[in-house]
């Protein structure tokens, strides 16, 4: 199909398709003339994936490129899952500086809480995991706001998060080994976040309403 | 304290403090001269809250203003919780257009899935809830990517999300009725999202590693 048809099929404007081409997110079409290219179903599927990652997943163009590269290079489902897990952008990286003494104390306390939590949960995570640092930052900021989680409170959340990750992995691992299914694994891992968040918000809405009426 | 001290205490640059003042996020200090103002502990706390909402919570300036207004106007904890629940930005609003016929089918199917889920969970949510529309959009996009959740799969996620929202509300409701505690309620509702997401990512990392090694 021509680029205009590809645009119509996916709802992605022609200018955006050209942009994704230039940024290396979308493979070239088959050249049929100096200025014309023919696109196939693989381009439709790839464009929908790009759109889902950038809009629903909230990924930057650079992060999307990293995830797509990981998908294209992985040879097994587990390799794909691992590559994707590390390539996905980390939700919180914001750091802040205040009183240096208090900051150091809050940072140390948050770091200890995270180490304690990981030990209690018996989680195997790399020392260099970006998620460990991000969670430390999040807990440090909550401490500075005097809204710190007690360790047992964190464990309650962690157990629910663990159950959710189990559902994610079951879905992803059931998909098999083909490249098309690797794309599905990305979708599950990258997009279950927004779905969970919306379900939590709906449940929150329900429980707030019941409290207000009660 | 002077604005320079307020900046040192909170780690927020003076230019940003002035910006938050102009945008109406931070109350004025007590004027001590034509160009000088005196700030207090309430400004320190409010600035930390603004920083947490905009960095950890990922809220825009406009969304932050809405949340702070809701906090300042609410008279009871339940009123505060309700106002905050509606003022917080909705995670997913991205809409997309593709083939109009297929889109209408996918939209209708996603809408039915959401209604079915809410009925199964016995959730009380407003017809006009922004979360219902956002979840419909997310599920529609997942359908277009052929990664749709089966209703029973969604229920499994929803039950975990419901348990998480229960933990959030317990924390928030335990805080009492004072304005300072209303700020804590915002923190709990707005910032538990990133914490949950990071816990899920850590659990995902653990489970992916165990699969790869096993």
Short mmCIF file of C-alpha atoms in Angstrom, two decimals:
data_model
loop_
_atom_site.label_atom_id
_atom_site.label_comp_id
_atom_site.label_asym_id
_atom_site.label_seq_id
_atom_site.Cartn_x
_atom_site.Cartn_y
_atom_site.Cartn_z
CA UNK A 1 0.00 0.00 0.00
CA UNK A 2 1.02 3.63 -0.44
CA UNK A 3 1.88 5.89 2.46
CA UNK A 4 -1.53 7.60 2.20
CA UNK A 5 -3.28 4.24 2.65
CA UNK A 6 -0.95 3.35 5.54
CA UNK A 7 -1.93 6.63 7.17
CA UNK A 8 -5.63 5.95 6.67
CA UNK A 9 -5.38 2.40 8.04
CA UNK A 10 -3.53 3.43 11.21
CA UNK A 11 -4.84 6.94 11.84
CA UNK A 12 -1.23 8.20 11.93
CA UNK A 13 -0.71 11.36 9.84
CA UNK A 14 1.65 11.05 6.84
CA UNK A 15 4.03 13.63 8.36
CA UNK A 16 4.30 11.52 11.55
CA UNK A 17 4.95 8.36 9.51
CA UNK A 18 7.82 10.16 7.75
CA UNK A 19 9.10 11.37 11.11
CA UNK A 20 9.09 7.82 12.53
CA UNK A 21 10.93 6.67 9.37
CA UNK A 22 13.64 9.35 9.82
CA UNK A 23 13.98 8.50 13.53
CA UNK A 24 14.52 4.83 12.66
CA UNK A 25 11.38 3.57 14.43
CA UNK A 26 9.71 2.28 11.27
CA UNK A 27 11.49 0.11 8.65
CA UNK A 28 11.66 1.40 5.09
CA UNK A 29 8.98 0.37 2.63
CA UNK A 30 9.85 -1.43 -0.62
CA UNK A 31 10.99 1.26 -3.10
CA UNK A 32 8.84 1.18 -6.24
CA UNK A 33 10.16 4.42 -7.76
CA UNK A 34 12.56 7.22 -6.80
CA UNK A 35 10.02 8.85 -4.50
CA UNK A 36 7.49 6.06 -3.91
CA UNK A 37 7.51 3.15 -1.47
CA UNK A 38 5.19 0.23 -0.92
CA UNK A 39 4.21 -0.63 2.66
CA UNK A 40 2.84 -3.90 4.03
CA UNK A 41 0.91 -5.30 6.99
CA UNK A 42 4.11 -5.36 9.09
CA UNK A 43 4.21 -1.56 8.80
CA UNK A 44 0.60 -1.29 9.94
CA UNK A 45 1.31 -3.44 13.00
CA UNK A 46 4.57 -1.61 13.80
CA UNK A 47 2.89 1.82 13.51
CA UNK A 48 0.08 0.75 15.86
CA UNK A 49 2.71 -0.44 18.33
CA UNK A 50 4.62 2.87 18.07
CA UNK A 51 1.40 4.79 18.60
CA UNK A 52 0.41 2.67 21.58
CA UNK A 53 3.83 2.98 23.22
CA UNK A 54 4.04 6.74 22.72
CA UNK A 55 0.44 7.60 23.61
CA UNK A 56 -0.87 4.92 26.00
CA UNK A 57 2.57 4.00 27.34
CA UNK A 58 3.77 7.60 27.50
CA UNK A 59 7.19 6.64 26.10
CA UNK A 60 9.50 9.20 24.48
CA UNK A 61 10.69 8.64 20.90
CA UNK A 62 14.13 7.61 22.21
CA UNK A 63 12.64 5.13 24.70
CA UNK A 64 10.35 3.74 21.99
CA UNK A 65 13.39 3.21 19.74
CA UNK A 66 15.20 1.35 22.56
CA UNK A 67 12.21 -0.92 23.17
CA UNK A 68 11.76 -1.69 19.46
CA UNK A 69 15.49 -2.47 19.13
CA UNK A 70 15.25 -4.86 22.08
CA UNK A 71 12.24 -6.55 20.50
CA UNK A 72 13.96 -6.90 17.10
CA UNK A 73 17.15 -8.40 18.60
CA UNK A 74 15.73 -10.80 21.18
CA UNK A 75 15.75 -14.47 20.20
CA UNK A 76 13.59 -16.03 22.91
CA UNK A 77 10.53 -14.95 24.86
CA UNK A 78 12.51 -14.79 28.10
CA UNK A 79 15.30 -12.81 26.42
CA UNK A 80 12.67 -10.47 25.03
CA UNK A 81 10.99 -10.03 28.39
CA UNK A 82 14.32 -9.29 30.06
CA UNK A 83 15.42 -6.80 27.40
CA UNK A 84 12.08 -5.04 27.51
CA UNK A 85 11.99 -4.92 31.30
CA UNK A 86 15.26 -2.97 31.28
CA UNK A 87 14.53 -0.86 28.22
CA UNK A 88 11.24 0.56 29.47
CA UNK A 89 11.54 4.05 30.94
CA UNK A 90 11.57 4.27 34.72
CA UNK A 91 8.49 6.14 36.07
CA UNK A 92 10.24 8.37 38.60
CA UNK A 93 13.70 9.82 38.32
CA UNK A 94 13.14 13.34 39.68
CA UNK A 95 15.77 14.22 42.23
CA UNK A 96 15.66 17.29 44.41
CA UNK A 97 18.04 19.07 46.73
CA UNK A 98 17.16 20.74 50.02
CA UNK A 99 19.00 20.91 53.33
CA UNK A 100 22.06 18.66 52.63
CA UNK A 101 22.14 17.11 56.14
CA UNK A 102 18.44 16.26 56.22
CA UNK A 103 18.63 15.06 52.62
CA UNK A 104 21.44 12.65 53.41
CA UNK A 105 19.47 11.32 56.38
CA UNK A 106 16.27 10.93 54.35
CA UNK A 107 18.18 9.28 51.49
CA UNK A 108 19.86 6.81 53.84
CA UNK A 109 16.57 5.99 55.55
CA UNK A 110 14.80 5.51 52.20
CA UNK A 111 17.64 3.32 50.92
CA UNK A 112 17.41 1.16 54.05
CA UNK A 113 13.61 0.86 53.62
CA UNK A 114 14.04 -0.32 50.02
CA UNK A 115 16.74 -2.86 50.99
CA UNK A 116 14.54 -4.08 53.85
CA UNK A 117 11.55 -4.42 51.53
CA UNK A 118 13.51 -6.33 48.87
CA UNK A 119 14.82 -8.72 51.56
CA UNK A 120 11.34 -9.24 53.04
CA UNK A 121 9.90 -9.92 49.60
CA UNK A 122 12.87 -12.13 48.65
CA UNK A 123 13.05 -10.27 45.33
CA UNK A 124 16.01 -10.92 43.04
CA UNK A 125 16.92 -7.57 41.51
CA UNK A 126 20.22 -6.27 40.15
CA UNK A 127 22.20 -3.88 42.38
CA UNK A 128 22.26 -1.56 39.39
CA UNK A 129 18.49 -1.77 38.85
CA UNK A 130 17.12 1.65 37.89
CA UNK A 131 13.93 0.73 39.76
CA UNK A 132 15.76 0.49 43.09
CA UNK A 133 17.12 4.02 42.73
CA UNK A 134 13.78 5.38 41.53
CA UNK A 135 11.88 3.82 44.44
CA UNK A 136 14.50 5.18 46.85
CA UNK A 137 13.97 8.65 45.39
CA UNK A 138 10.19 8.34 45.64
CA UNK A 139 10.31 7.18 49.27
CA UNK A 140 12.85 9.89 50.17
CA UNK A 141 10.53 12.58 48.78
CA UNK A 142 7.56 11.08 50.66
CA UNK A 143 9.66 11.18 53.84
CA UNK A 144 10.46 14.84 53.28
CA UNK A 145 6.72 15.41 53.01
CA UNK A 146 6.21 13.52 56.28
CA UNK A 147 4.14 10.92 54.41
CA UNK A 148 6.49 8.00 54.77
CA UNK A 149 5.32 4.43 54.47
CA UNK A 150 6.01 2.15 57.41
CA UNK A 151 7.87 -1.01 56.28
CA UNK A 152 4.83 -3.24 56.93
CA UNK A 153 2.68 -0.84 54.91
CA UNK A 154 5.10 -1.05 52.01
CA UNK A 155 5.06 -4.85 52.20
CA UNK A 156 1.26 -4.86 51.85
CA UNK A 157 1.57 -2.79 48.66
CA UNK A 158 4.52 -4.88 47.43
CA UNK A 159 2.57 -8.12 47.76
CA UNK A 160 -0.25 -6.73 45.61
CA UNK A 161 2.30 -5.40 43.09
CA UNK A 162 3.91 -8.84 43.02
CA UNK A 163 0.56 -10.45 42.23
CA UNK A 164 0.00 -7.94 39.41
CA UNK A 165 3.46 -8.62 37.93
CA UNK A 166 2.62 -12.32 38.06
CA UNK A 167 -0.50 -11.72 35.96
CA UNK A 168 1.58 -9.60 33.51
CA UNK A 169 4.22 -12.29 33.12
CA UNK A 170 1.65 -15.06 32.68
CA UNK A 171 0.10 -13.06 29.85
CA UNK A 172 3.46 -12.23 28.26
CA UNK A 173 4.99 -15.71 28.58
CA UNK A 174 1.92 -17.39 27.11
CA UNK A 175 2.60 -15.61 23.85
CA UNK A 176 5.42 -17.79 22.45
CA UNK A 177 8.58 -16.94 20.54
CA UNK A 178 7.79 -15.29 17.21
CA UNK A 179 8.74 -11.65 16.56
CA UNK A 180 5.09 -10.65 16.27
CA UNK A 181 4.47 -12.17 19.69
CA UNK A 182 7.49 -10.28 21.08
CA UNK A 183 5.60 -7.15 20.12
CA UNK A 184 2.64 -8.41 22.13
CA UNK A 185 4.94 -8.94 25.12
CA UNK A 186 6.04 -5.30 24.92
CA UNK A 187 2.42 -4.26 24.88
CA UNK A 188 1.61 -6.31 27.97
CA UNK A 189 4.63 -5.10 29.95
CA UNK A 190 4.52 -1.47 28.86
CA UNK A 191 0.78 -0.91 28.77
CA UNK A 192 -0.44 -2.81 31.80
CA UNK A 193 0.80 0.13 33.90
CA UNK A 194 -1.84 2.60 32.65
CA UNK A 195 -4.58 -0.06 32.85
CA UNK A 196 -3.69 -0.87 36.48
CA UNK A 197 -3.53 2.81 37.33
CA UNK A 198 -7.00 3.39 35.85
CA UNK A 199 -8.44 0.37 37.67
CA UNK A 200 -6.95 1.71 40.93
CA UNK A 201 -8.45 5.14 40.24
CA UNK A 202 -11.88 3.60 39.52
CA UNK A 203 -11.68 1.56 42.74
CA UNK A 204 -10.60 4.71 44.59
CA UNK A 205 -13.58 6.57 43.15
CA UNK A 206 -15.92 3.77 44.30
CA UNK A 207 -14.49 3.72 47.80
CA UNK A 208 -14.47 7.52 48.16
CA UNK A 209 -18.14 7.66 47.08
CA UNK A 210 -19.14 4.97 49.53
CA UNK A 211 -17.34 6.81 52.33
CA UNK A 212 -19.02 10.11 51.45
CA UNK A 213 -22.47 8.54 51.34
CA UNK A 214 -21.95 6.37 54.42
CA UNK B 1 12.40 33.89 56.41
CA UNK B 2 13.44 35.59 53.19
CA UNK B 3 12.87 34.06 49.76
CA UNK B 4 16.56 33.05 49.59
CA UNK B 5 16.19 31.05 52.81
CA UNK B 6 12.91 29.53 51.57
CA UNK B 7 14.77 28.44 48.43
CA UNK B 8 17.63 26.92 50.46
CA UNK B 9 15.23 25.06 52.77
CA UNK B 10 13.18 23.51 49.98
CA UNK B 11 15.74 23.18 47.20
CA UNK B 12 13.38 25.09 44.88
CA UNK B 13 15.19 27.83 42.89
CA UNK B 14 14.12 31.44 43.64
CA UNK B 15 12.95 31.88 40.04
CA UNK B 16 10.65 28.84 40.40
CA UNK B 17 9.25 30.15 43.70
CA UNK B 18 8.40 33.44 41.96
CA UNK B 19 6.82 31.50 39.09
CA UNK B 20 4.63 29.47 41.50
CA UNK B 21 3.63 32.78 43.18
CA UNK B 22 2.61 34.31 39.83
CA UNK B 23 0.70 31.14 38.88
CA UNK B 24 -1.24 31.28 42.15
CA UNK B 25 0.11 27.99 43.52
CA UNK B 26 1.89 29.57 46.50
CA UNK B 27 0.25 32.14 48.83
CA UNK B 28 1.94 35.54 49.17
CA UNK B 29 4.41 36.10 51.98
CA UNK B 30 3.88 38.84 54.59
CA UNK B 31 5.09 42.12 52.99
CA UNK B 32 7.83 43.72 55.10
CA UNK B 33 8.85 46.37 52.55
CA UNK B 34 7.92 47.36 49.00
CA UNK B 35 10.02 44.57 47.48
CA UNK B 36 10.53 42.20 50.44
CA UNK B 37 8.29 39.49 51.85
CA UNK B 38 8.58 37.23 54.86
CA UNK B 39 7.77 33.53 54.41
CA UNK B 40 6.82 30.95 57.02
CA UNK B 41 6.73 27.20 57.62
CA UNK B 42 3.43 26.94 55.73
CA UNK B 43 5.28 28.11 52.62
CA UNK B 44 7.97 25.48 53.12
CA UNK B 45 5.33 22.72 53.39
CA UNK B 46 3.33 24.04 50.42
CA UNK B 47 6.44 24.28 48.23
CA UNK B 48 7.42 20.70 49.08
CA UNK B 49 3.90 19.60 48.17
CA UNK B 50 4.05 21.49 44.85
CA UNK B 51 7.42 19.91 44.09
CA UNK B 52 6.19 16.43 44.96
CA UNK B 53 3.03 16.78 42.85
CA UNK B 54 4.87 18.17 39.82
CA UNK B 55 7.89 15.85 39.93
CA UNK B 56 6.83 12.59 41.63
CA UNK B 57 3.18 12.93 40.69
CA UNK B 58 3.91 14.20 37.18
CA UNK B 59 1.12 16.82 37.43
CA UNK B 60 1.04 19.88 35.18
CA UNK B 61 1.00 23.35 36.74
CA UNK B 62 -2.71 23.68 35.91
CA UNK B 63 -3.54 20.28 37.44
CA UNK B 64 -1.48 21.14 40.53
CA UNK B 65 -3.44 24.39 40.91
CA UNK B 66 -6.75 22.46 40.69
CA UNK B 67 -5.64 19.98 43.34
CA UNK B 68 -4.42 22.72 45.71
CA UNK B 69 -7.69 24.61 45.27
CA UNK B 70 -9.64 21.46 46.12
CA UNK B 71 -7.50 20.97 49.23
CA UNK B 72 -7.94 24.57 50.38
CA UNK B 73 -11.72 24.49 49.93
CA UNK B 74 -12.60 21.10 51.37
CA UNK B 75 -14.06 21.10 54.86
CA UNK B 76 -13.95 17.42 55.81
CA UNK B 77 -11.59 14.55 55.11
CA UNK B 78 -14.21 12.79 52.97
CA UNK B 79 -14.94 16.00 51.08
CA UNK B 80 -11.23 16.44 50.53
CA UNK B 81 -10.78 12.89 49.31
CA UNK B 82 -13.68 13.25 46.91
CA UNK B 83 -12.47 16.59 45.54
CA UNK B 84 -8.94 15.28 45.10
CA UNK B 85 -10.08 12.06 43.44
CA UNK B 86 -11.80 14.10 40.72
CA UNK B 87 -9.15 16.84 40.46
CA UNK B 88 -6.22 14.51 39.83
CA UNK B 89 -5.28 14.23 36.17
CA UNK B 90 -6.46 11.10 34.38
CA UNK B 91 -3.53 8.90 33.26
CA UNK B 92 -4.69 8.12 29.74
CA UNK B 93 -6.71 10.34 27.44
CA UNK B 94 -5.00 9.72 24.11
CA UNK B 95 -7.55 9.02 21.42
CA UNK B 96 -6.71 7.85 17.95
CA UNK B 97 -8.56 7.46 14.70
CA UNK B 98 -8.13 4.63 12.23
CA UNK B 99 -10.64 2.79 10.10
CA UNK B 100 -13.96 4.34 11.26
CA UNK B 101 -15.92 1.06 11.08
CA UNK B 102 -13.36 -1.00 12.96
CA UNK B 103 -12.88 1.85 15.46
CA UNK B 104 -16.59 1.98 16.22
CA UNK B 105 -16.63 -1.79 16.73
CA UNK B 106 -13.54 -1.71 18.98
CA UNK B 107 -14.95 1.24 20.95
CA UNK B 108 -18.29 -0.51 21.48
CA UNK B 109 -16.57 -3.73 22.55
CA UNK B 110 -14.26 -1.86 24.96
CA UNK B 111 -17.21 0.08 26.39
CA UNK B 112 -19.10 -3.18 26.99
CA UNK B 113 -16.03 -4.69 28.67
CA UNK B 114 -15.75 -1.71 31.04
CA UNK B 115 -19.47 -1.82 31.89
CA UNK B 116 -19.25 -5.57 32.45
CA UNK B 117 -16.21 -5.12 34.70
CA UNK B 118 -17.86 -2.39 36.80
CA UNK B 119 -20.94 -4.57 37.24
CA UNK B 120 -18.88 -7.63 38.21
CA UNK B 121 -16.89 -5.56 40.72
CA UNK B 122 -20.04 -3.83 41.99
CA UNK B 123 -18.20 -0.50 41.74
CA UNK B 124 -20.16 2.72 42.27
CA UNK B 125 -18.77 5.20 39.78
CA UNK B 126 -20.35 8.25 38.17
CA UNK B 127 -21.56 7.87 34.57
CA UNK B 128 -19.50 10.96 33.83
CA UNK B 129 -16.36 9.55 35.48
CA UNK B 130 -13.28 10.50 33.44
CA UNK B 131 -11.75 7.17 34.49
CA UNK B 132 -14.46 5.18 32.70
CA UNK B 133 -13.75 6.94 29.41
CA UNK B 134 -9.97 6.67 29.88
CA UNK B 135 -10.15 2.94 30.60
CA UNK B 136 -12.42 2.47 27.57
CA UNK B 137 -9.83 4.24 25.41
CA UNK B 138 -6.98 2.14 26.83
CA UNK B 139 -8.86 -1.14 26.26
CA UNK B 140 -9.90 -0.06 22.77
CA UNK B 141 -6.27 0.61 21.84
CA UNK B 142 -5.20 -2.74 23.30
CA UNK B 143 -7.92 -4.42 21.19
CA UNK B 144 -6.62 -2.68 18.07
CA UNK B 145 -3.21 -4.14 18.94
CA UNK B 146 -4.82 -7.60 19.34
CA UNK B 147 -3.76 -7.60 23.00
CA UNK B 148 -7.19 -7.44 24.54
CA UNK B 149 -7.86 -8.57 28.07
CA UNK B 150 -10.45 -11.28 28.55
CA UNK B 151 -13.15 -10.16 31.04
CA UNK B 152 -11.97 -12.67 33.68
CA UNK B 153 -8.38 -11.43 33.21
CA UNK B 154 -9.53 -7.87 33.80
CA UNK B 155 -11.40 -8.92 36.95
CA UNK B 156 -8.19 -10.46 38.35
CA UNK B 157 -6.39 -7.14 37.84
CA UNK B 158 -9.37 -5.15 39.14
CA UNK B 159 -9.46 -7.11 42.38
CA UNK B 160 -5.80 -6.33 43.03
CA UNK B 161 -6.39 -2.67 42.14
CA UNK B 162 -9.34 -2.62 44.54
CA UNK B 163 -7.13 -3.93 47.34
CA UNK B 164 -4.52 -1.25 46.58
CA UNK B 165 -7.16 1.51 46.61
CA UNK B 166 -8.31 0.15 49.99
CA UNK B 167 -4.79 0.57 51.38
CA UNK B 168 -4.63 4.12 49.94
CA UNK B 169 -7.95 5.12 51.50
CA UNK B 170 -7.05 3.61 54.87
CA UNK B 171 -3.89 5.72 54.89
CA UNK B 172 -5.68 8.87 53.74
CA UNK B 173 -8.70 8.56 56.05
CA UNK B 174 -6.52 7.94 59.11
CA UNK B 175 -5.14 11.44 58.72
CA UNK B 176 -8.00 13.47 60.21
CA UNK B 177 -9.53 16.79 59.23
CA UNK B 178 -6.98 19.62 59.46
CA UNK B 179 -5.81 21.46 56.32
CA UNK B 180 -2.25 20.19 56.84
CA UNK B 181 -3.61 16.65 56.91
CA UNK B 182 -5.62 17.33 53.75
CA UNK B 183 -2.28 17.97 52.10
CA UNK B 184 -1.15 14.54 53.31
CA UNK B 185 -4.27 13.02 51.75
CA UNK B 186 -3.31 14.54 48.38
CA UNK B 187 0.12 13.06 48.72
CA UNK B 188 -1.24 9.60 49.44
CA UNK B 189 -3.77 9.65 46.58
CA UNK B 190 -1.54 11.35 44.01
CA UNK B 191 1.79 9.75 44.82
CA UNK B 192 0.85 6.17 45.58
CA UNK B 193 0.55 5.67 41.79
CA UNK B 194 4.30 6.02 41.09
CA UNK B 195 5.17 3.94 44.17
CA UNK B 196 2.86 1.09 43.05
CA UNK B 197 4.22 1.29 39.52
CA UNK B 198 7.80 1.01 40.80
CA UNK B 199 6.91 -1.91 43.06
CA UNK B 200 5.27 -3.65 40.09
CA UNK B 201 8.37 -3.01 37.98
CA UNK B 202 10.64 -4.40 40.70
CA UNK B 203 8.45 -7.48 41.03
CA UNK B 204 8.46 -7.81 37.23
CA UNK B 205 12.28 -7.60 37.24
CA UNK B 206 12.42 -10.33 39.90
CA UNK B 207 10.07 -12.63 38.02
CA UNK B 208 11.78 -12.05 34.65
CA UNK B 209 15.20 -12.87 36.20
CA UNK B 210 13.90 -16.03 37.80
CA UNK B 211 12.39 -17.14 34.48
CA UNK B 212 15.64 -16.43 32.61
CA UNK B 213 17.71 -18.35 35.15
CA UNK B 214 15.27 -21.22 35.58
#
